[in-house]
PDB file of C-alpha atoms in Angstrom:
ATOM      1  CA  UNK A   1      -4.668  65.736  30.683  1.00 72.00           C
ATOM      2  CA  UNK A   2      -3.020  66.221  27.375  1.00 88.00           C
ATOM      3  CA  UNK A   3      -0.208  63.668  28.225  1.00 91.00           C
ATOM      4  CA  UNK A   4      -2.455  60.992  28.886  1.00 93.00           C
ATOM      5  CA  UNK A   5      -3.564  60.659  25.095  1.00 90.00           C
ATOM      6  CA  UNK A   6       0.188  61.664  24.050  1.00 94.00           C
ATOM      7  CA  UNK A   7       1.052  58.659  26.231  1.00 96.00           C
ATOM      8  CA  UNK A   8      -1.541  56.216  25.559  1.00 96.00           C
ATOM      9  CA  UNK A   9      -0.875  56.542  21.860  1.00 96.00           C
ATOM     10  CA  UNK A  10       2.406  55.968  22.534  1.00 97.00           C
ATOM     11  CA  UNK A  11       1.687  52.690  24.718  1.00 97.00           C
ATOM     12  CA  UNK A  12      -0.498  51.327  21.952  1.00 97.00           C
ATOM     13  CA  UNK A  13       1.179  51.392  19.318  1.00 98.00           C
ATOM     14  CA  UNK A  14       4.655  50.431  21.197  1.00 98.00           C
ATOM     15  CA  UNK A  15       2.451  47.409  22.502  1.00 98.00           C
ATOM     16  CA  UNK A  16       1.119  46.142  19.078  1.00 98.00           C
ATOM     17  CA  UNK A  17       4.780  46.649  17.809  1.00 98.00           C
ATOM     18  CA  UNK A  18       6.378  44.372  20.249  1.00 98.00           C
ATOM     19  CA  UNK A  19       3.405  41.703  20.042  1.00 97.00           C
ATOM     20  CA  UNK A  20       4.127  41.818  15.940  1.00 98.00           C
ATOM     21  CA  UNK A  21       7.978  42.076  16.730  1.00 98.00           C
ATOM     22  CA  UNK A  22       7.665  39.137  19.118  1.00 98.00           C
ATOM     23  CA  UNK A  23       5.757  37.036  16.965  1.00 97.00           C
ATOM     24  CA  UNK A  24       8.524  37.428  14.139  1.00 98.00           C
ATOM     25  CA  UNK A  25      11.171  36.770  16.444  1.00 98.00           C
ATOM     26  CA  UNK A  26       9.758  33.634  17.394  1.00 97.00           C
ATOM     27  CA  UNK A  27       8.469  32.679  13.910  1.00 97.00           C
ATOM     28  CA  UNK A  28      11.566  33.098  12.658  1.00 98.00           C
ATOM     29  CA  UNK A  29      13.475  30.286  14.922  1.00 97.00           C
ATOM     30  CA  UNK A  30      11.113  28.063  13.246  1.00 96.00           C
ATOM     31  CA  UNK A  31      10.814  29.287   9.655  1.00 97.00           C
ATOM     32  CA  UNK A  32      15.110  29.279   9.722  1.00 97.00           C
ATOM     33  CA  UNK A  33      14.956  26.054  11.212  1.00 96.00           C
ATOM     34  CA  UNK A  34      12.906  24.537   8.121  1.00 96.00           C
ATOM     35  CA  UNK A  35      16.185  25.777   6.289  1.00 96.00           C
ATOM     36  CA  UNK A  36      18.095  22.504   7.687  1.00 96.00           C
ATOM     37  CA  UNK A  37      16.013  19.973   5.776  1.00 94.00           C
ATOM     38  CA  UNK A  38      16.632  19.228   2.033  1.00 95.00           C
ATOM     39  CA  UNK A  39      13.830  20.597   0.669  1.00 96.00           C
ATOM     40  CA  UNK A  40      12.125  18.733  -2.122  1.00 97.00           C
ATOM     41  CA  UNK A  41      10.785  20.705  -5.718  1.00 98.00           C
ATOM     42  CA  UNK A  42       7.494  20.430  -4.225  1.00 97.00           C
ATOM     43  CA  UNK A  43       8.490  22.439  -0.970  1.00 98.00           C
ATOM     44  CA  UNK A  44      10.099  25.066  -2.936  1.00 98.00           C
ATOM     45  CA  UNK A  45       7.571  25.637  -5.229  1.00 98.00           C
ATOM     46  CA  UNK A  46       4.830  25.825  -2.070  1.00 98.00           C
ATOM     47  CA  UNK A  47       7.547  28.318  -0.057  1.00 98.00           C
ATOM     48  CA  UNK A  48       7.465  30.285  -3.053  1.00 98.00           C
ATOM     49  CA  UNK A  49       3.108  30.526  -3.937  1.00 98.00           C
ATOM     50  CA  UNK A  50       2.952  30.785   0.075  1.00 98.00           C
ATOM     51  CA  UNK A  51       5.196  33.182   0.403  1.00 98.00           C
ATOM     52  CA  UNK A  52       3.453  35.749  -1.810  1.00 98.00           C
ATOM     53  CA  UNK A  53       0.264  34.668  -1.197  1.00 98.00           C
ATOM     54  CA  UNK A  54       1.045  36.058   2.164  1.00 98.00           C
ATOM     55  CA  UNK A  55       2.812  39.018   1.035  1.00 98.00           C
ATOM     56  CA  UNK A  56      -0.631  40.102  -0.389  1.00 98.00           C
ATOM     57  CA  UNK A  57      -2.928  39.057   1.327  1.00 97.00           C
ATOM     58  CA  UNK A  58      -1.523  39.126   5.057  1.00 97.00           C
ATOM     59  CA  UNK A  59       0.952  41.713   4.275  1.00 97.00           C
ATOM     60  CA  UNK A  60      -0.636  43.939   2.172  1.00 98.00           C
ATOM     61  CA  UNK A  61      -4.506  43.200   2.105  1.00 97.00           C
ATOM     62  CA  UNK A  62      -4.742  42.471   5.675  1.00 96.00           C
ATOM     63  CA  UNK A  63      -2.001  45.092   7.541  1.00 97.00           C
ATOM     64  CA  UNK A  64      -0.812  47.371   4.612  1.00 97.00           C
ATOM     65  CA  UNK A  65      -4.595  48.675   3.544  1.00 97.00           C
ATOM     66  CA  UNK A  66      -6.577  47.588   7.103  1.00 96.00           C
ATOM     67  CA  UNK A  67      -4.970  47.092  10.211  1.00 97.00           C
ATOM     68  CA  UNK A  68      -1.931  49.002  10.280  1.00 97.00           C
ATOM     69  CA  UNK A  69      -3.956  52.592   9.052  1.00 97.00           C
ATOM     70  CA  UNK A  70      -6.698  51.724  11.705  1.00 97.00           C
ATOM     71  CA  UNK A  71      -4.287  50.857  14.211  1.00 98.00           C
ATOM     72  CA  UNK A  72      -2.338  54.437  13.570  1.00 98.00           C
ATOM     73  CA  UNK A  73      -6.129  56.177  13.088  1.00 97.00           C
ATOM     74  CA  UNK A  74      -6.762  55.206  16.693  1.00 97.00           C
ATOM     75  CA  UNK A  75      -3.549  55.666  18.029  1.00 97.00           C
ATOM     76  CA  UNK A  76      -3.981  59.373  16.707  1.00 96.00           C
ATOM     77  CA  UNK A  77      -7.419  59.417  18.323  1.00 96.00           C
ATOM     78  CA  UNK A  78      -6.162  58.755  21.293  1.00 96.00           C
ATOM     79  CA  UNK A  79      -3.826  61.232  21.299  1.00 95.00           C
ATOM     80  CA  UNK A  80      -6.548  63.386  20.322  1.00 94.00           C
ATOM     81  CA  UNK A  81      -9.241  62.408  23.027  1.00 95.00           C
ATOM     82  CA  UNK A  82      -7.523  61.700  26.223  1.00 93.00           C
ATOM     83  CA  UNK A  83      -9.319  59.026  28.314  1.00 94.00           C
ATOM     84  CA  UNK A  84      -7.358  57.139  30.769  1.00 96.00           C
ATOM     85  CA  UNK A  85      -8.866  53.890  30.903  1.00 95.00           C
ATOM     86  CA  UNK A  86      -8.353  53.723  27.121  1.00 96.00           C
ATOM     87  CA  UNK A  87      -4.635  54.856  27.276  1.00 96.00           C
ATOM     88  CA  UNK A  88      -4.482  52.233  30.107  1.00 96.00           C
ATOM     89  CA  UNK A  89      -5.329  49.549  27.850  1.00 97.00           C
ATOM     90  CA  UNK A  90      -4.339  51.059  24.732  1.00 97.00           C
ATOM     91  CA  UNK A  91      -2.772  48.391  22.709  1.00 98.00           C
ATOM     92  CA  UNK A  92      -6.146  46.704  22.942  1.00 97.00           C
ATOM     93  CA  UNK A  93      -8.025  49.888  22.244  1.00 97.00           C
ATOM     94  CA  UNK A  94      -5.906  50.800  19.027  1.00 97.00           C
ATOM     95  CA  UNK A  95      -6.776  46.967  17.889  1.00 97.00           C
ATOM     96  CA  UNK A  96     -10.031  48.241  17.989  1.00 95.00           C
ATOM     97  CA  UNK A  97     -11.172  45.426  21.018  1.00 96.00           C
ATOM     98  CA  UNK A  98     -13.557  48.276  22.385  1.00 94.00           C
ATOM     99  CA  UNK A  99     -14.558  52.171  22.221  1.00 95.00           C
ATOM    100  CA  UNK A 100     -14.910  50.999  18.615  1.00 95.00           C
ATOM    101  CA  UNK A 101     -18.220  50.457  16.178  1.00 94.00           C
ATOM    102  CA  UNK A 102     -19.960  47.408  16.861  1.00 95.00           C
ATOM    103  CA  UNK A 103     -18.790  45.808  13.568  1.00 95.00           C
ATOM    104  CA  UNK A 104     -15.332  46.649  14.313  1.00 95.00           C
ATOM    105  CA  UNK A 105     -15.617  44.948  17.645  1.00 96.00           C
ATOM    106  CA  UNK A 106     -17.108  41.852  15.666  1.00 97.00           C
ATOM    107  CA  UNK A 107     -14.428  41.892  13.180  1.00 96.00           C
ATOM    108  CA  UNK A 108     -11.764  41.808  15.658  1.00 96.00           C
ATOM    109  CA  UNK A 109     -12.954  39.201  17.614  1.00 96.00           C
ATOM    110  CA  UNK A 110     -13.729  37.192  14.996  1.00 97.00           C
ATOM    111  CA  UNK A 111     -10.761  37.946  13.877  1.00 95.00           C
ATOM    112  CA  UNK A 112      -8.670  37.175  16.612  1.00 96.00           C
ATOM    113  CA  UNK A 113     -10.304  33.753  17.121  1.00 97.00           C
ATOM    114  CA  UNK A 114      -9.637  32.533  13.470  1.00 97.00           C
ATOM    115  CA  UNK A 115      -5.750  33.676  14.451  1.00 95.00           C
ATOM    116  CA  UNK A 116      -5.662  32.020  17.403  1.00 96.00           C
ATOM    117  CA  UNK A 117      -7.310  28.602  15.485  1.00 97.00           C
ATOM    118  CA  UNK A 118      -4.815  28.828  12.588  1.00 96.00           C
ATOM    119  CA  UNK A 119      -2.136  28.751  15.434  1.00 95.00           C
ATOM    120  CA  UNK A 120      -3.000  26.248  16.890  1.00 96.00           C
ATOM    121  CA  UNK A 121      -3.260  24.024  13.677  1.00 97.00           C
ATOM    122  CA  UNK A 122      -0.031  24.831  12.135  1.00 96.00           C
ATOM    123  CA  UNK A 123       1.637  24.376  15.894  1.00 94.00           C
ATOM    124  CA  UNK A 124       1.032  20.932  14.732  1.00 96.00           C
ATOM    125  CA  UNK A 125       2.398  20.330  11.688  1.00 97.00           C
ATOM    126  CA  UNK A 126       5.924  18.824  11.062  1.00 96.00           C
ATOM    127  CA  UNK A 127       9.418  20.398   9.925  1.00 96.00           C
ATOM    128  CA  UNK A 128      10.058  21.398   7.406  1.00 97.00           C
ATOM    129  CA  UNK A 129       6.213  21.940   6.244  1.00 97.00           C
ATOM    130  CA  UNK A 130       5.741  24.509   9.601  1.00 97.00           C
ATOM    131  CA  UNK A 131       8.810  26.207   8.731  1.00 97.00           C
ATOM    132  CA  UNK A 132       7.862  26.665   4.986  1.00 97.00           C
ATOM    133  CA  UNK A 133       4.594  27.864   6.129  1.00 98.00           C
ATOM    134  CA  UNK A 134       6.005  30.148   9.016  1.00 98.00           C
ATOM    135  CA  UNK A 135       8.261  31.889   6.086  1.00 98.00           C
ATOM    136  CA  UNK A 136       5.312  33.268   4.884  1.00 98.00           C
ATOM    137  CA  UNK A 137       3.582  34.293   7.926  1.00 98.00           C
ATOM    138  CA  UNK A 138       7.080  36.513   9.046  1.00 98.00           C
ATOM    139  CA  UNK A 139       6.964  37.726   5.559  1.00 98.00           C
ATOM    140  CA  UNK A 140       3.547  39.183   6.603  1.00 98.00           C
ATOM    141  CA  UNK A 141       4.260  40.020   9.945  1.00 98.00           C
ATOM    142  CA  UNK A 142       7.198  42.320   8.666  1.00 98.00           C
ATOM    143  CA  UNK A 143       5.311  44.251   6.400  1.00 98.00           C
ATOM    144  CA  UNK A 144       2.414  44.733   8.777  1.00 98.00           C
ATOM    145  CA  UNK A 145       4.894  46.045  11.215  1.00 98.00           C
ATOM    146  CA  UNK A 146       6.742  48.305   8.828  1.00 98.00           C
ATOM    147  CA  UNK A 147       3.352  49.373   7.298  1.00 98.00           C
ATOM    148  CA  UNK A 148       2.347  50.393  10.828  1.00 98.00           C
ATOM    149  CA  UNK A 149       5.555  52.780  11.720  1.00 98.00           C
ATOM    150  CA  UNK A 150       5.222  54.275   8.529  1.00 97.00           C
ATOM    151  CA  UNK A 151       1.479  54.780   9.236  1.00 97.00           C
ATOM    152  CA  UNK A 152       2.178  56.294  12.881  1.00 98.00           C
ATOM    153  CA  UNK A 153       4.485  58.547  11.435  1.00 97.00           C
ATOM    154  CA  UNK A 154       2.078  59.672   8.765  1.00 97.00           C
ATOM    155  CA  UNK A 155      -0.728  59.699  11.203  1.00 96.00           C
ATOM    156  CA  UNK A 156       1.289  62.267  13.356  1.00 96.00           C
ATOM    157  CA  UNK A 157       2.948  64.252  10.829  1.00 95.00           C
ATOM    158  CA  UNK A 158       0.567  64.831   8.248  1.00 90.00           C
ATOM    159  CA  UNK A 159      -2.864  66.817   8.214  1.00 85.00           C
ATOM    160  CA  UNK A 160      -4.497  64.666   5.567  1.00 86.00           C
ATOM    161  CA  UNK A 161      -4.328  61.371   7.195  1.00 89.00           C
ATOM    162  CA  UNK A 162      -7.946  60.709   6.592  1.00 90.00           C
ATOM    163  CA  UNK A 163      -8.062  56.905   7.799  1.00 92.00           C
ATOM    164  CA  UNK A 164     -11.023  56.269  10.370  1.00 91.00           C
ATOM    165  CA  UNK A 165     -10.623  55.131  13.989  1.00 94.00           C
ATOM    166  CA  UNK A 166     -13.863  53.565  13.979  1.00 93.00           C
ATOM    167  CA  UNK A 167     -14.971  54.728  17.362  1.00 93.00           C
ATOM    168  CA  UNK A 168     -18.336  55.008  18.427  1.00 91.00           C
ATOM    169  CA  UNK A 169     -20.262  58.484  17.334  1.00 83.00           C
TER     170      UNK A 169
END
């Protein structure tokens, strides 16, 4: 039964990595397209400020300090506590949508709804502004994907990985 947990952990990390990687790929195309335009000094300034903003808030605070560590901790938990249902739905499990504390489930759902709303709004913005925004989003997502992979390695190779998987007691 141990293989169920191991397979689930791999599927969870792989599924989330593919989700992030797919978003990075799709948004990079739009971000690069923004540079076909002659950006004004105001647009360049906005790009720089927004890029730093997204690196800090999405990349560092959102992914590095929270999401990536939690996903790694939940993948490790899944490996150590094999469960067929959790393994089949491992990407969703690792994101904290179920078999999580009430607070984690509410936070994960609310954050997902907020992200979907922002994506819908940004999708309606015209170039080059949409691409400028997507430059910052891509930078944050890349940070998040790299942080995820680093924390997964740490979670499975270190005895001192102490981030909580936020599962119910």
